[in-house]
Amino acid sequence: SHEIRTPINAVIGMNEMILRESTEKNVREYAEDIESAGKTLLSLINDILDFSKIESGKMEIVPGEYDVLDLLNDTYNMVAMRAESKGLNLQFEHDNKIPRRLYGDEVRLRQIMMNLLTNAIKYTDEGEVTLSMNWEPVDANTILMKIIVKDTGRGISKADQKKMFNSFERFDMG
């Protein structure tokens, strides 16, 4: 993975220097396009590498203590501009009684939420996208967290719903 990520990170890093130092409008526009494409490419590579880890049984869950409200706030901030640029209303709802400090893999949880939200925003042309977080106790030390993303997008056809969990399957969303 380092052989793939290192050169991409180098390009992104050098491009960051251009963004910091250049005042020329057209150069900045090109650099902003490079930044966007580089981050997208790095995200895709990370997803592929994660998928490879899952398939090989080597995906590591790294649990730790995290703050639920910070997780929600950070996730909201990462997708809010994308939703706003499409004119979508982005809502986050959570049960106020959810424990504020939890123990789990915050990175994977954030990744799941981001994947759900970015897909919802991508395929919703008007209306809203809502993330709801609820929970129920399992025992004294464990809860079942429920994360639901709803949108007013066009949805997935019944035929494509049957293919949803097939590896490398893509749907006609047009």
XYZ file of N, CA and C in Angstrom, residues 103-162:
180
model
N -16.888 3.252 23.379
C -15.671 2.512 23.092
C -15.922 1.680 21.838
N -15.135 1.917 20.803
C -15.278 1.188 19.549
C -14.293 1.734 18.536
N -14.434 1.313 17.288
C -13.540 1.762 16.220
C -14.134 2.999 15.557
N -13.753 4.158 16.068
C -14.276 5.428 15.573
C -13.944 5.638 14.097
N -12.765 5.214 13.669
C -12.349 5.411 12.278
C -13.265 4.640 11.333
N -13.537 3.386 11.640
C -14.415 2.573 10.790
C -15.847 3.090 10.837
N -16.301 3.505 12.003
C -17.649 4.044 12.138
C -17.806 5.307 11.295
N -16.824 6.194 11.360
C -16.837 7.418 10.557
C -16.824 7.062 9.066
N -16.029 6.069 8.694
C -15.922 5.654 7.298
C -17.275 5.136 6.789
N -17.963 4.353 7.584
C -19.281 3.833 7.201
C -20.264 4.983 7.028
N -20.285 5.887 8.001
C -21.197 7.026 7.923
C -20.893 7.884 6.701
N -19.619 8.129 6.434
C -19.231 8.942 5.276
C -19.655 8.269 3.962
N -19.456 6.956 3.857
C -19.856 6.256 2.637
C -21.359 6.359 2.409
N -22.135 6.153 3.467
C -23.587 6.251 3.345
C -24.015 7.669 2.961
N -23.432 8.651 3.639
C -23.816 10.048 3.384
C -23.382 10.536 2.012
N -22.161 10.226 1.607
C -21.699 10.714 0.299
C -22.505 10.080 -0.832
N -22.879 8.807 -0.686
C -23.738 8.186 -1.698
C -25.116 8.830 -1.713
N -25.675 9.083 -0.529
C -26.996 9.713 -0.456
C -26.962 11.090 -1.113
N -25.940 11.862 -0.838
C -25.825 13.208 -1.415
C -25.601 13.113 -2.928
N -24.758 12.194 -3.333
C -24.443 12.036 -4.756
C -25.694 11.740 -5.580
N -26.589 10.897 -5.057
C -27.747 10.458 -5.823
C -29.049 11.152 -5.425
N -28.946 12.269 -4.719
C -30.122 13.066 -4.384
C -29.987 14.409 -5.081
N -30.958 14.714 -5.938
C -30.896 15.952 -6.707
C -31.592 17.116 -6.012
N -32.598 16.811 -5.199
C -33.288 17.867 -4.461
C -33.899 17.278 -3.202
N -34.121 18.150 -2.233
C -34.737 17.689 -0.993
C -33.746 17.638 0.143
N -33.658 16.454 0.772
C -32.822 16.377 1.967
C -32.163 15.028 2.146
N -31.138 15.047 2.985
C -30.437 13.848 3.437
C -30.404 13.939 4.955
N -30.832 12.862 5.605
C -30.894 12.852 7.065
C -30.146 11.647 7.618
N -29.260 11.903 8.574
C -28.599 10.838 9.319
C -29.234 10.810 10.707
N -29.691 9.631 11.120
C -30.252 9.450 12.459
C -29.404 8.441 13.211
N -29.080 8.775 14.455
C -28.322 7.854 15.297
C -29.143 7.583 16.560
N -29.484 6.314 16.735
C -30.215 5.866 17.916
C -29.480 4.687 18.517
N -29.959 4.230 19.652
C -29.272 3.135 20.323
C -30.230 2.415 21.251
N -29.818 1.230 21.630
C -30.531 0.499 22.674
C -29.504 -0.301 23.468
N -29.724 -0.406 24.758
C -28.762 -1.160 25.572
C -28.865 -2.659 25.294
N -27.702 -3.315 25.284
C -27.660 -4.774 25.149
C -27.438 -5.381 26.524
N -26.457 -4.835 27.233
C -26.211 -5.210 28.621
C -25.570 -4.013 29.316
N -25.031 -4.207 30.495
C -24.494 -3.090 31.280
C -23.334 -2.370 30.582
N -22.590 -3.066 29.714
C -21.415 -2.474 29.075
C -21.507 -2.370 27.561
N -22.636 -2.740 26.980
C -22.735 -2.815 25.529
C -24.032 -2.162 25.046
N -23.922 -1.434 23.943
C -25.121 -0.893 23.310
C -25.144 -1.327 21.848
N -26.327 -1.307 21.259
C -26.495 -1.528 19.836
C -26.775 -0.160 19.230
N -25.858 0.323 18.407
C -26.020 1.625 17.785
C -26.689 1.432 16.435
N -27.678 2.274 16.173
C -28.401 2.218 14.904
C -28.164 3.524 14.160
N -27.592 3.410 12.982
C -27.330 4.579 12.145
C -28.143 4.405 10.870
N -29.010 5.369 10.609
C -29.893 5.306 9.453
C -29.676 6.565 8.620
N -29.487 6.386 7.320
C -29.393 7.519 6.407
C -30.593 7.430 5.467
N -31.383 8.503 5.445
C -32.542 8.604 4.556
C -32.318 9.784 3.628
N -32.840 9.654 2.402
C -32.732 10.763 1.467
C -33.953 10.802 0.575
N -34.076 11.881 -0.149
C -35.191 12.045 -1.080
C -34.735 11.786 -2.513
N -33.667 11.009 -2.644
C -33.130 10.666 -3.963
C -33.993 9.654 -4.682
N -33.539 9.263 -5.851
C -34.328 8.406 -6.728
C -34.388 6.952 -6.276
N -33.528 6.546 -5.368
C -33.580 5.189 -4.851
C -32.902 4.174 -5.749
N -32.938 2.948 -5.321
C -32.310 1.840 -6.037
C -33.423 0.913 -6.512
N -33.412 0.547 -7.791
C -34.462 -0.311 -8.351
C -34.474 -1.665 -7.640
N -35.621 -2.337 -7.683
C -35.764 -3.668 -7.059
C -34.724 -4.643 -7.630
N -34.491 -4.579 -8.938
C -33.519 -5.475 -9.575
C -32.120 -5.226 -9.029
N -31.755 -3.946 -8.859
C -30.423 -3.623 -8.355
C -30.290 -3.913 -6.864
N -31.379 -3.846 -6.111
C -31.324 -4.151 -4.687
C -30.842 -5.582 -4.453
N -31.172 -6.477 -5.372
C -30.743 -7.878 -5.247
C -29.234 -8.015 -5.425
